[in-house]
Tab-separated table of C-alpha atoms and ligand atoms in Angstrom:
chain	number	residue	atom	x	y	z
A	1	MET	CA	72.020	-40.907	12.773
A	2	GLN	CA	70.255	-37.592	13.401
A	3	CYS	CA	69.932	-37.004	17.120
A	4	ILE	CA	72.535	-37.969	19.714
A	5	LEU	CA	71.904	-37.535	23.407
A	6	VAL	CA	75.190	-37.066	25.240
A	7	THR	CA	75.565	-37.053	28.995
A	8	GLY	CA	78.352	-35.076	30.634
A	9	GLY	CA	78.697	-32.824	27.577
A	10	CYS	CA	79.854	-29.870	29.682
A	11	GLY	CA	82.991	-31.699	30.813
A	12	PHE	CA	86.342	-31.990	29.049
A	13	ILE	CA	85.841	-34.799	26.529
A	14	GLY	CA	82.063	-34.379	26.218
A	15	SER	CA	82.349	-30.715	25.209
A	16	ASN	CA	85.051	-31.535	22.640
A	17	PHE	CA	82.838	-34.320	21.267
A	18	VAL	CA	79.768	-32.081	20.978
A	19	ARG	CA	81.789	-29.407	19.146
A	20	HIS	CA	83.398	-32.050	16.902
A	21	MET	CA	80.048	-33.585	15.897
A	22	LEU	CA	78.306	-30.256	15.266
A	23	GLY	CA	81.341	-29.064	13.304
A	24	THR	CA	81.645	-32.105	11.063
A	25	ASP	CA	78.058	-33.318	10.490
A	26	SER	CA	75.544	-30.679	9.416
A	27	GLY	CA	72.680	-33.191	9.716
A	28	ILE	CA	73.259	-33.953	13.398
A	29	SER	CA	71.502	-32.541	16.451
A	30	ILE	CA	72.801	-32.935	19.982
A	31	VAL	CA	70.931	-33.015	23.283
A	32	ASN	CA	73.356	-32.530	26.165
A	33	VAL	CA	72.359	-33.707	29.649
A	34	ASP	CA	74.724	-32.571	32.383
A	35	ALA	CA	74.324	-32.151	36.150
A	36	LEU	CA	76.989	-29.395	36.196
A	37	THR	CA	79.094	-30.794	39.003
A	38	TYR	CA	82.348	-28.987	39.895
A	39	ALA	CA	83.771	-30.401	36.608
A	40	GLY	CA	80.883	-29.385	34.365
A	41	ASN	CA	81.194	-25.951	32.816
A	42	PRO	CA	78.569	-24.731	30.299
A	43	GLU	CA	81.103	-22.114	29.216
A	44	ASN	CA	82.962	-24.988	27.486
A	45	LEU	CA	80.180	-24.953	24.874
A	46	ALA	CA	79.426	-21.220	24.810
A	47	ASP	CA	80.339	-21.088	21.109
A	48	VAL	CA	77.591	-23.571	20.155
A	49	ALA	CA	74.953	-22.491	22.693
A	50	ASP	CA	72.956	-20.618	20.039
A	51	ASP	CA	73.193	-23.361	17.404
A	52	SER	CA	69.620	-24.532	16.705
A	53	ARG	CA	70.970	-28.119	16.486
A	54	TYR	CA	72.120	-28.004	20.136
A	55	GLN	CA	70.021	-28.292	23.313
A	56	PHE	CA	71.195	-28.348	26.904
A	57	HIS	CA	69.233	-29.903	29.779
A	58	ARG	CA	70.610	-29.596	33.261
A	59	GLY	CA	69.982	-32.814	35.170
A	60	ASP	CA	71.422	-35.841	36.879
A	61	ILE	CA	71.780	-39.227	35.179
A	62	ILE	CA	70.818	-40.840	38.489
A	63	ASP	CA	67.388	-39.169	38.248
A	64	ARG	CA	65.381	-41.834	36.422
A	65	ASP	CA	62.251	-39.667	35.898
A	66	PHE	CA	64.293	-36.847	34.407
A	67	ILE	CA	66.232	-39.214	32.128
A	68	ALA	CA	63.040	-41.005	31.014
A	69	GLU	CA	61.345	-37.671	30.294
A	70	THR	CA	64.322	-36.293	28.340
A	71	ILE	CA	64.869	-39.451	26.292
A	72	GLY	CA	61.096	-39.768	25.745
A	73	ALA	CA	60.910	-36.194	24.441
A	74	CYS	CA	63.894	-36.200	22.063
A	75	LYS	CA	63.815	-39.870	20.991
A	76	PRO	CA	67.562	-40.018	20.267
A	77	ASP	CA	69.091	-42.349	17.689
A	78	ALA	CA	71.947	-42.885	20.119
A	79	VAL	CA	73.018	-42.157	23.691
A	80	VAL	CA	76.701	-41.529	24.476
A	81	ASN	CA	77.504	-41.632	28.172
A	82	PHE	CA	80.395	-39.353	29.135
A	83	ALA	CA	78.934	-38.330	32.510
A	84	ALA	CA	81.190	-39.452	35.312
A	85	GLU	CA	83.184	-38.552	38.339
A	86	SER	CA	86.556	-38.744	36.622
A	87	HIS	CA	89.413	-37.892	38.992
A	88	VAL	CA	91.333	-40.757	40.632
A	89	ASP	CA	92.573	-38.631	43.553
A	90	ARG	CA	89.025	-37.578	44.466
A	91	SER	CA	87.910	-41.218	44.387
A	92	ILE	CA	90.604	-42.023	46.954
A	93	HIS	CA	89.198	-39.383	49.310
A	94	ASP	CA	85.539	-40.331	48.772
A	95	SER	CA	84.314	-43.097	46.487
A	96	GLY	CA	80.609	-42.400	47.172
A	97	PRO	CA	79.907	-40.033	44.248
A	98	PHE	CA	81.834	-42.401	41.934
A	99	VAL	CA	79.585	-45.320	42.816
A	100	GLN	CA	76.494	-43.144	42.404
A	101	THR	CA	77.239	-41.477	39.076
A	102	ASN	CA	79.485	-44.014	37.394
A	103	ILE	CA	77.615	-47.172	38.362
A	104	VAL	CA	74.052	-46.243	39.373
A	105	GLY	CA	73.878	-43.512	36.726
A	106	THR	CA	74.942	-45.982	34.038
A	107	GLN	CA	72.327	-48.464	35.225
A	108	VAL	CA	69.606	-45.794	34.978
A	109	LEU	CA	70.679	-44.909	31.433
A	110	LEU	CA	70.763	-48.569	30.382
A	111	ASP	CA	67.283	-49.225	31.786
A	112	VAL	CA	65.697	-46.139	30.260
A	113	CYS	CA	67.367	-46.716	26.876
A	114	ARG	CA	66.089	-50.287	26.916
A	115	GLU	CA	62.567	-49.271	27.888
A	116	ARG	CA	62.512	-46.633	25.143
A	117	ASP	CA	64.178	-48.844	22.496
A	118	VAL	CA	67.069	-46.449	21.906
A	119	PRO	CA	68.823	-48.139	18.960
A	120	ARG	CA	72.427	-47.386	19.991
A	121	TYR	CA	74.286	-46.833	23.270
A	122	LEU	CA	77.968	-46.028	23.747
A	123	GLN	CA	79.681	-46.244	27.121
A	124	VAL	CA	82.781	-44.048	27.330
A	125	SER	CA	85.234	-45.980	29.468
A	126	THR	CA	88.893	-45.964	30.313
A	127	ASP	CA	92.027	-48.110	30.064
A	128	GLU	CA	92.261	-47.799	33.865
A	129	VAL	CA	89.769	-50.695	34.165
A	130	TYR	CA	92.627	-53.027	33.107
A	131	GLY	CA	94.780	-52.097	36.094
A	132	SER	CA	98.506	-51.569	35.810
A	133	LEU	CA	101.209	-52.818	33.425
A	134	GLY	CA	104.853	-53.525	34.218
A	135	GLU	CA	107.673	-52.419	31.912
A	136	ASP	CA	106.331	-54.493	28.964
A	137	GLY	CA	103.094	-55.371	27.226
A	138	TYR	CA	99.910	-53.595	26.198
A	139	PHE	CA	96.247	-53.622	27.193
A	140	THR	CA	94.088	-55.346	24.578
A	141	GLU	CA	90.306	-55.695	24.697
A	142	GLU	CA	90.906	-59.227	26.065
A	143	THR	CA	93.000	-58.092	29.036
A	144	PRO	CA	91.175	-59.089	32.247
A	145	LEU	CA	89.686	-56.214	34.223
A	146	ALA	CA	91.740	-55.498	37.357
A	147	PRO	CA	90.938	-51.951	38.508
A	148	ASN	CA	93.082	-50.534	41.302
A	149	SER	CA	91.496	-47.182	42.205
A	150	PRO	CA	87.904	-46.624	43.301
A	151	TYR	CA	87.471	-44.553	40.107
A	152	ALA	CA	88.681	-47.439	37.939
A	153	ALA	CA	86.555	-49.910	39.902
A	154	SER	CA	83.427	-47.820	39.348
A	155	LYS	CA	84.151	-47.588	35.599
A	156	ALA	CA	84.830	-51.345	35.407
A	157	SER	CA	81.539	-52.000	37.211
A	158	ALA	CA	79.708	-49.868	34.667
A	159	ASP	CA	81.435	-51.711	31.790
A	160	LEU	CA	80.310	-55.026	33.270
A	161	LEU	CA	76.732	-53.771	33.595
A	162	VAL	CA	76.803	-52.769	29.922
A	163	ARG	CA	78.225	-56.168	29.008
A	164	SER	CA	75.486	-57.915	31.003
A	165	TYR	CA	72.739	-55.922	29.242
A	166	CYS	CA	74.248	-56.850	25.864
A	167	GLU	CA	74.376	-60.544	26.812
A	168	THR	CA	71.066	-60.729	28.668
A	169	HIS	CA	68.859	-58.305	26.769
A	170	ARG	CA	70.633	-58.087	23.399
A	171	PHE	CA	71.054	-54.422	24.265
A	172	PRO	CA	72.774	-52.569	21.357
A	173	ALA	CA	75.752	-51.125	23.222
A	174	VAL	CA	79.434	-50.648	22.544
A	175	VAL	CA	82.122	-49.791	25.087
A	176	THR	CA	85.172	-47.670	24.291
A	177	ARG	CA	88.265	-47.655	26.517
A	178	CYS	CA	90.723	-44.841	26.039
A	179	SER	CA	94.059	-43.831	27.512
A	180	ASN	CA	94.876	-40.421	29.065
A	181	ASN	CA	93.443	-37.510	27.074
A	182	TYR	CA	94.940	-34.037	26.749
A	183	GLY	CA	93.730	-30.913	24.968
A	184	PRO	CA	91.577	-27.843	25.519
A	185	TYR	CA	88.864	-27.552	28.219
A	186	GLN	CA	90.354	-30.106	30.633
A	187	PHE	CA	89.626	-29.343	34.261
A	188	PRO	CA	92.851	-28.101	35.896
A	189	GLU	CA	93.048	-30.891	38.477
A	190	LYS	CA	94.496	-33.295	35.882
A	191	LEU	CA	98.241	-33.387	35.268
A	192	ILE	CA	98.678	-31.355	32.074
A	193	PRO	CA	96.366	-28.375	32.734
A	194	LEU	CA	97.359	-28.304	36.423
A	195	PHE	CA	101.060	-28.160	35.618
A	196	ILE	CA	100.581	-25.506	32.908
A	197	SER	CA	98.564	-23.416	35.341
A	198	ASN	CA	101.122	-23.785	38.149
A	199	ALA	CA	104.137	-23.185	35.926
A	200	ARG	CA	102.755	-19.989	34.453
A	201	SER	CA	102.453	-18.538	37.952
A	202	ASP	CA	105.794	-19.995	39.128
A	203	LYS	CA	104.151	-22.389	41.579
A	204	PRO	CA	105.605	-25.853	42.302
A	205	LEU	CA	104.628	-28.755	40.030
A	206	PRO	CA	103.716	-31.641	42.396
A	207	VAL	CA	105.043	-34.870	40.822
A	208	TYR	CA	103.803	-37.974	42.643
A	209	GLY	CA	106.458	-40.432	43.841
A	210	ASP	CA	109.598	-40.528	41.692
A	211	GLY	CA	107.800	-39.547	38.478
A	212	THR	CA	108.619	-42.798	36.646
A	213	ASN	CA	104.964	-43.790	36.160
A	214	VAL	CA	104.052	-44.029	32.479
A	215	ARG	CA	100.902	-42.788	30.756
A	216	ASP	CA	99.887	-43.190	27.088
A	217	TRP	CA	98.699	-39.747	25.950
A	218	ILE	CA	96.107	-39.176	23.234
A	219	HIS	CA	94.751	-35.890	21.931
A	220	VAL	CA	91.108	-35.433	22.892
A	221	LEU	CA	90.086	-34.961	19.249
A	222	ASP	CA	91.579	-38.330	18.321
A	223	HIS	CA	89.483	-39.817	21.124
A	224	CYS	CA	86.372	-37.993	19.846
A	225	ARG	CA	86.972	-39.318	16.329
A	226	GLY	CA	87.298	-42.805	17.821
A	227	ILE	CA	84.018	-42.481	19.711
A	228	GLU	CA	82.314	-41.309	16.532
A	229	ALA	CA	83.750	-44.281	14.592
A	230	ALA	CA	82.629	-46.762	17.278
A	231	LEU	CA	79.194	-45.136	17.421
A	232	ARG	CA	78.698	-45.348	13.666
A	233	ASN	CA	80.489	-48.602	12.826
A	234	GLY	CA	81.165	-50.554	16.026
A	235	GLN	CA	79.557	-53.959	16.545
A	236	ALA	CA	77.004	-54.197	19.366
A	237	GLY	CA	78.468	-56.014	22.351
A	238	GLU	CA	82.069	-55.151	21.400
A	239	VAL	CA	84.762	-53.210	23.230
A	240	TYR	CA	87.206	-50.898	21.390
A	241	ASN	CA	90.468	-49.588	22.849
A	242	PHE	CA	91.834	-46.180	21.852
A	243	GLY	CA	95.294	-44.863	22.626
A	244	GLY	CA	97.849	-42.433	21.256
A	245	ARG	CA	100.795	-44.827	20.929
A	246	CYS	CA	102.591	-42.227	22.989
A	247	GLU	CA	104.075	-43.455	26.247
A	248	VAL	CA	105.734	-40.839	28.426
A	249	THR	CA	106.908	-40.911	32.045
A	250	ASN	CA	105.379	-38.230	34.239
A	251	ILE	CA	108.771	-36.688	34.935
A	252	ASP	CA	109.667	-36.481	31.226
A	253	LEU	CA	106.303	-34.887	30.520
A	254	THR	CA	106.805	-32.418	33.360
A	255	ARG	CA	110.243	-31.441	32.025
A	256	LYS	CA	108.820	-31.100	28.507
A	257	LEU	CA	106.048	-28.794	29.768
A	258	LEU	CA	108.526	-26.627	31.681
A	259	ASN	CA	110.786	-26.455	28.655
A	260	LEU	CA	107.937	-25.425	26.320
A	261	LEU	CA	106.813	-22.829	28.866
A	262	ASP	CA	110.374	-21.587	29.302
A	263	LYS	CA	110.258	-22.212	33.055
A	264	PRO	CA	113.005	-23.699	35.275
A	265	GLU	CA	113.101	-27.344	36.392
A	266	SER	CA	113.501	-26.054	39.950
A	267	LEU	CA	109.677	-25.773	39.965
A	268	ILE	CA	109.469	-29.591	40.097
A	269	LYS	CA	108.440	-30.781	43.557
A	270	PHE	CA	108.372	-34.518	44.272
A	271	VAL	CA	105.467	-35.181	46.644
A	272	LYS	CA	104.039	-38.224	48.423
A	273	ASP	CA	102.926	-40.866	45.932
A	274	ARG	CA	99.275	-41.524	45.132
A	275	PRO	CA	98.116	-44.640	47.042
A	276	GLY	CA	97.700	-47.571	44.644
A	277	HIS	CA	99.331	-45.521	41.871
A	278	ASP	CA	99.204	-47.585	38.642
A	279	PHE	CA	102.739	-47.845	37.225
A	280	ARG	CA	102.115	-47.969	33.485
A	281	TYR	CA	99.260	-47.720	30.989
A	282	ALA	CA	99.795	-48.615	27.315
A	283	ILE	CA	97.070	-49.388	24.824
A	284	ASP	CA	97.014	-51.767	21.904
A	285	CYS	CA	94.534	-50.004	19.620
A	286	SER	CA	94.987	-52.301	16.595
A	287	LYS	CA	91.373	-53.562	16.798
A	288	ALA	CA	90.010	-50.026	16.339
A	289	GLU	CA	92.501	-49.429	13.527
A	290	ARG	CA	91.484	-52.649	11.790
A	291	GLU	CA	87.744	-52.674	12.364
A	292	LEU	CA	86.843	-48.978	12.617
A	293	ASN	CA	89.395	-47.584	10.193
A	294	TRP	CA	90.532	-45.230	12.947
A	295	THR	CA	94.046	-44.125	13.789
A	296	PRO	CA	95.414	-41.400	16.102
A	297	GLN	CA	96.309	-38.392	13.970
A	298	VAL	CA	97.652	-35.735	16.313
A	299	ASP	CA	101.387	-35.879	16.906
A	300	PHE	CA	102.163	-35.381	20.629
A	301	GLU	CA	104.715	-32.575	20.185
A	302	THR	CA	102.325	-30.551	18.014
A	303	GLY	CA	99.282	-31.343	20.157
A	304	LEU	CA	101.080	-30.427	23.373
A	305	LYS	CA	102.287	-27.092	21.983
A	306	GLU	CA	98.764	-26.251	20.773
A	307	THR	CA	97.340	-27.292	24.121
A	308	ILE	CA	99.758	-25.048	26.008
A	309	ASP	CA	98.873	-22.154	23.677
A	310	TRP	CA	95.186	-22.778	24.325
A	311	TYR	CA	95.600	-22.631	28.117
A	312	LEU	CA	97.829	-19.562	27.889
A	313	SER	CA	95.227	-17.761	25.793
A	314	HIS	CA	92.312	-18.839	28.021
A	315	GLU	CA	93.592	-17.574	31.332
A	316	GLU	CA	90.191	-16.212	32.371
A	317	TRP	CA	88.568	-19.599	31.726
A	318	ALA	CA	90.963	-21.215	34.212
A	319	GLN	CA	90.640	-18.396	36.718
A	320	ARG	CA	86.857	-18.653	36.777
A	321	ILE	CA	87.110	-22.384	37.420
A	322	GLN	CA	89.697	-21.981	40.137
A	323	SER	CA	87.555	-19.512	42.038
A	324	GLY	CA	84.994	-22.251	42.715
A	325	GLU	CA	84.805	-25.377	44.790
A	326	TYR	CA	88.057	-26.548	43.247
A	327	ARG	CA	89.981	-24.245	45.605
A	328	GLN	CA	88.977	-26.213	48.699
A	329	TRP	CA	89.819	-29.466	46.942
A	330	TYR	CA	93.279	-28.200	45.997
A	331	GLU	CA	93.930	-27.084	49.566
A	332	ARG	CA	93.056	-30.525	50.948
A	333	GLN	CA	95.065	-32.404	48.284
A	334	TYR	CA	98.247	-30.365	48.284
A	335	GLY	CA	97.988	-28.402	51.546
A	336	GLU	CA	98.249	-25.009	49.877
A	337	ARG	CA	95.815	-22.365	48.779
A	338	ILE	CA	95.145	-21.236	45.229
A	339	GLU	CA	95.443	-17.495	44.884
A	340	THR	CA	93.070	-16.323	42.173
A	341	SER	CA	93.733	-12.628	42.069
B	1	NAD	P1	85.048	-34.474	33.308
B	1	NAD	O1	85.181	-34.694	34.783
B	1	NAD	O2	85.782	-33.353	32.667
B	1	NAD	O3	83.502	-34.273	32.946
B	1	NAD	C1	82.474	-35.036	33.509
B	1	NAD	C2	81.148	-34.376	33.167
B	1	NAD	O4	80.085	-35.199	33.688
B	1	NAD	C3	80.975	-32.997	33.806
B	1	NAD	O5	80.432	-32.093	32.863
B	1	NAD	C4	79.991	-33.234	34.944
B	1	NAD	O6	79.188	-32.112	35.268
B	1	NAD	C5	79.144	-34.379	34.384
B	1	NAD	N1	78.518	-35.186	35.416
B	1	NAD	C6	79.109	-35.717	36.525
B	1	NAD	N2	78.196	-36.397	37.253
B	1	NAD	C7	77.010	-36.311	36.581
B	1	NAD	C8	75.714	-36.824	36.818
B	1	NAD	N3	75.441	-37.564	37.919
B	1	NAD	N4	74.742	-36.558	35.920
B	1	NAD	C9	75.004	-35.811	34.818
B	1	NAD	N5	76.216	-35.285	34.557
B	1	NAD	C10	77.205	-35.534	35.415
B	1	NAD	O7	85.414	-35.871	32.639
B	1	NAD	P2	86.140	-36.177	31.257
B	1	NAD	O8	87.603	-36.173	31.474
B	1	NAD	O9	85.538	-35.335	30.200
B	1	NAD	O10	85.703	-37.704	31.042
B	1	NAD	C11	84.519	-38.021	30.323
B	1	NAD	C12	84.367	-39.529	30.277
B	1	NAD	O11	85.509	-40.101	29.646
B	1	NAD	C13	84.291	-40.162	31.672
B	1	NAD	O12	83.345	-41.203	31.604
B	1	NAD	C14	85.691	-40.714	31.906
B	1	NAD	O13	85.652	-41.848	32.744
B	1	NAD	C15	86.089	-41.094	30.493
B	1	NAD	N6	87.534	-41.082	30.201
B	1	NAD	C16	88.295	-39.989	30.501
B	1	NAD	C17	89.646	-39.981	30.170
B	1	NAD	C18	90.518	-38.763	30.443
B	1	NAD	O14	91.718	-38.828	30.193
B	1	NAD	N7	89.967	-37.641	30.892
B	1	NAD	C19	90.218	-41.106	29.556
B	1	NAD	C20	89.405	-42.207	29.267
B	1	NAD	C21	88.065	-42.169	29.592
B	2	TYD	P1	95.893	-37.719	36.047
B	2	TYD	O1	95.926	-36.560	35.111
B	2	TYD	O2	95.223	-37.541	37.385
B	2	TYD	O3	95.294	-38.951	35.251
B	2	TYD	P2	95.202	-40.522	35.672
B	2	TYD	O4	95.375	-40.658	37.122
B	2	TYD	O5	93.809	-40.833	35.232
B	2	TYD	O6	96.256	-41.216	34.870
B	2	TYD	O7	97.382	-38.158	36.328
B	2	TYD	C1	98.260	-38.519	35.280
B	2	TYD	C2	99.538	-39.002	35.912
B	2	TYD	O8	100.171	-37.905	36.583
B	2	TYD	C3	99.319	-40.071	36.979
B	2	TYD	O9	100.402	-41.004	36.927
B	2	TYD	C4	99.380	-39.299	38.292
B	2	TYD	C5	100.335	-38.162	37.974
B	2	TYD	N1	100.083	-36.898	38.695
B	2	TYD	C6	101.124	-36.280	39.394
B	2	TYD	O10	102.271	-36.763	39.436
B	2	TYD	N2	100.852	-35.103	40.057
B	2	TYD	C7	99.613	-34.526	40.050
B	2	TYD	O11	99.421	-33.464	40.689
B	2	TYD	C8	98.559	-35.163	39.303
B	2	TYD	C9	97.182	-34.576	39.268
B	2	TYD	C10	98.856	-36.344	38.642
């Protein structure tokens, strides 16, 4: 595999994946297509911008002519689709952009890849398509799809489109479904970077509901290694789950973050619950371990400490983000302003 076209490479996971691939495979070149929405930040890849193996094209995956032209010009060996609207809370306020990018955008990519005979396609999906678990059990690849948020529904729709192209057209796609990622370059609207950012400036940490909801956390590099393994060795038409085998309640995670940051628990503020808030996610990733020879490597304690250090040493990165459109979003979501200076 020589050339990979990634979409959404300026976001959190996409930028980590691009850096991971360029750093571990000297024979690879990457074409990154990103619309640069509020969540897309080219600064996330500033360190590889001058690498001759890396190209960036600003554009929208919904724009069929642009996608056809870009894929026609670089003739990739594989397309990896990270591009998405990715925040559940935003999808509750307005599902429109989620339907457009996550569903229509995926359809455009599938059609163009098929027309141009792209030999490999990977759809980056989420465990949220499976819905919510109770106290017991795990999501396997056979768990029926039962999305509860508009975000999850748009991702499930895209997964089903991919499945239908595999069945109908023998399209060479794989789907990966991963649990909650943490690590560097995550947009500070998601729990971990938001709470680090708030805690460092002694602002309240808004915990939804009673904080007993459970998430299965995986380091973003373990996810990137999983995507690479599925891209290289996954069977067309198959789905692969990835998770960190690391279930934590939101309140325990919040306390852990405050403790590591040496901040008081009095910063915890219980706020109104998210509507339709999924209670528990937990992934059975034994298929990926068995068939892709993949396993999560980053221990949560170590990964969390490193992640906190990264955010503390990249204060300007966060400040530049928070000066943008994100400020108005934060005000609407939590009813308070972000002070940036
Ligand atoms: P992100 O919001 O950080 O990044 C999304 C990127 O997509 C941004 O760079 C944005 O500019 C780009 N984008 C959005 N709409 C676009 C469009 N129409 N055309 C081109 N580019 C567009 O998201 P993320 O957290 O990095 O997630 C990446 C993928 O992984 C998503 O598909 C998401 O559903 C999936 N995923 C995320 C997690 C997680 O914990 N973050 C877990 C499992 C799966
Ligand atoms: P999030 O990072 O938005 O990821 P997801 O909704 O995809 O799981 O949220 C992780 C968990 O943290 C989820 O249970 C919702 C909760 N949460 C809060 O309690 N407060 C917050 O301000 C945010 C953003 C999330």
